Amino acid sequence: MLPSTEALDFERIIVTTNSLDTQIASIQTQCLTAIEQAHTTQQLESARVTFLGRQGEIAKLMDALKGMSVEQKKEFGPKLNTLKQNCQAAFDEKQSGIDQKQLLAAAQREQNFDVSAYIPNQLTGTIHPYTQIIEHIENIFNSMGFTITDGPEIETDFYNFTALNIPPDHPARDLHDTFWLAHEKNLLLRTHTSTAQIRAMQTQKPPIALCVNGRVYRHEATDATHDFQFMQTECMVIDKGISMANLLAGTQSILRALFEQSNLEIRVRPGYFPFVEPGIEVDITCPFCQGKGCSTCKRTGWIEAGGAGLIHPNVLKSGGIDPNIYSGWALGFGLTRLVMLKYGIPDIRLLHGNSLNFLKQF
Ligand code: PHE
């Protein structure tokens, strides 16, 4: 008996749908295998074209869906969607893996930075030029065995003047343009860091070697090179048998280290400071032209570095040290002037002005 048309149709559908299920499964296996085995962008792309492309295997199955009955569409539509999603997901995952590997490989090949890459604006602070030079000075003095100390900025007449051999009515007091805080209590703003000499003598026993970097005040009109406050560096050595030769050698070593020039020479002239005897003014060969003559040294080849001398016996006595046993030397120089020279700062008001635009250059 011939099978009825209906039965035949039924059989055909079973065969077709059976084979569609098989095809879906087979294409999924093939596609996932192709993706898995792809190791380069090209291999992955060819797998994509074959299976996920516009005329690829999955698209062909989608096309076949169009000719099917509503029931078949209901059954196979979701199955085909799942197939497509599974294959697409596998492709995407593989693609990002390959991208990463390629980036890594490129980075290893090149091993360098992209200098044009964007860097966010970082508002980090900078170190004030004073602090930079003070750190430098302290390192030098530490390496030479000096201790770093400081004293109060509000001082008494005794430490600032009398103990330093500048008794009341001494004309040298006029040179200091003092800010008096309370005359009757003899309180003032220290006019120099030599105050630290007496304080050290009172609290330490020789041998003493100290360095002080500190702020001092003078009642002066302000201009490009003067301010009512500035900074000084003071150093002092006290021991048995300290002589002018020690002062000259010590001063030269310190200034050579400070300017980082091993051939820097010093020259001395007589100078008057009541707390030293003999007193000298120290000049150095201009560190900017090595003594040849430039605008900084006004073509002389020399620059004034500071005052120095052998500590006056009266000063040792004021500090409670016997001048018959001990002697010492002291050196003082303008730290502010040094900072301005070193960084080429033309106006002291810039250095003391706290303008961030100025300070962030350091
Ligand atoms: N204190 C002196 C000044 O301010 C400098 C100085 C220090 C001179 C030590 C000699 C010795 O001018």
PDB file of C-alpha atoms and ligand atoms in Angstrom, residues 176 191-194 197 218 232 234-235 273 275-276 280 307-309 330-333, ligand 1:
ATOM      1  CA  HIS A 176      72.796  96.450  62.793  1.00  0.00           C
ATOM      2  CA  THR A 191      70.338  90.720  63.673  1.00  0.00           C
ATOM      3  CA  HIS A 192      72.785  87.875  62.954  1.00  0.00           C
ATOM      4  CA  THR A 193      73.261  84.167  63.615  1.00  0.00           C
ATOM      5  CA  SER A 194      76.416  84.855  65.674  1.00  0.00           C
ATOM      6  CA  GLN A 197      78.106  81.168  69.212  1.00  0.00           C
ATOM      7  CA  ARG A 218      67.327  94.176  60.128  1.00  0.00           C
ATOM      8  CA  GLN A 232      72.588  83.657  57.323  1.00  0.00           C
ATOM      9  CA  GLU A 234      77.218  80.692  60.736  1.00  0.00           C
ATOM     10  CA  CYS A 235      79.916  78.212  61.573  1.00  0.00           C
ATOM     11  CA  PHE A 273      83.668  92.639  63.398  1.00  0.00           C
ATOM     12  CA  PHE A 275      83.594  89.592  68.033  1.00  0.00           C
ATOM     13  CA  VAL A 276      86.659  88.443  66.074  1.00  0.00           C
ATOM     14  CA  ILE A 280      88.629  89.221  57.719  1.00  0.00           C
ATOM     15  CA  GLY A 307      82.987  87.634  57.192  1.00  0.00           C
ATOM     16  CA  ALA A 308      85.221  85.569  59.445  1.00  0.00           C
ATOM     17  CA  GLY A 309      87.944  85.714  62.042  1.00  0.00           C
ATOM     18  CA  ALA A 330      83.949  81.789  63.179  1.00  0.00           C
ATOM     19  CA  LEU A 331      82.606  82.335  59.669  1.00  0.00           C
ATOM     20  CA  GLY A 332      79.338  83.933  58.660  1.00  0.00           C
ATOM     21  CA  PHE A 333      77.871  84.359  55.225  1.00  0.00           C
TER      22      PHE A 333
HETATM   23  N1  PHE B   1      77.746  88.130  62.122  1.00  0.00           N
HETATM   24  C1  PHE B   1      78.453  88.858  61.089  1.00  0.00           C
HETATM   25  C2  PHE B   1      77.449  89.674  60.278  1.00  0.00           C
HETATM   26  O1  PHE B   1      76.282  89.461  60.395  1.00  0.00           O
HETATM   27  C3  PHE B   1      79.209  87.931  60.161  1.00  0.00           C
HETATM   28  C4  PHE B   1      80.349  87.230  60.832  1.00  0.00           C
HETATM   29  C5  PHE B   1      80.194  86.019  61.428  1.00  0.00           C
HETATM   30  C6  PHE B   1      81.618  87.808  60.837  1.00  0.00           C
HETATM   31  C7  PHE B   1      81.262  85.361  62.026  1.00  0.00           C
HETATM   32  C8  PHE B   1      82.681  87.184  61.412  1.00  0.00           C
HETATM   33  C9  PHE B   1      82.505  85.972  62.013  1.00  0.00           C
HETATM   34  O2  PHE B   1      77.822  90.535  59.529  1.00  0.00           O
END
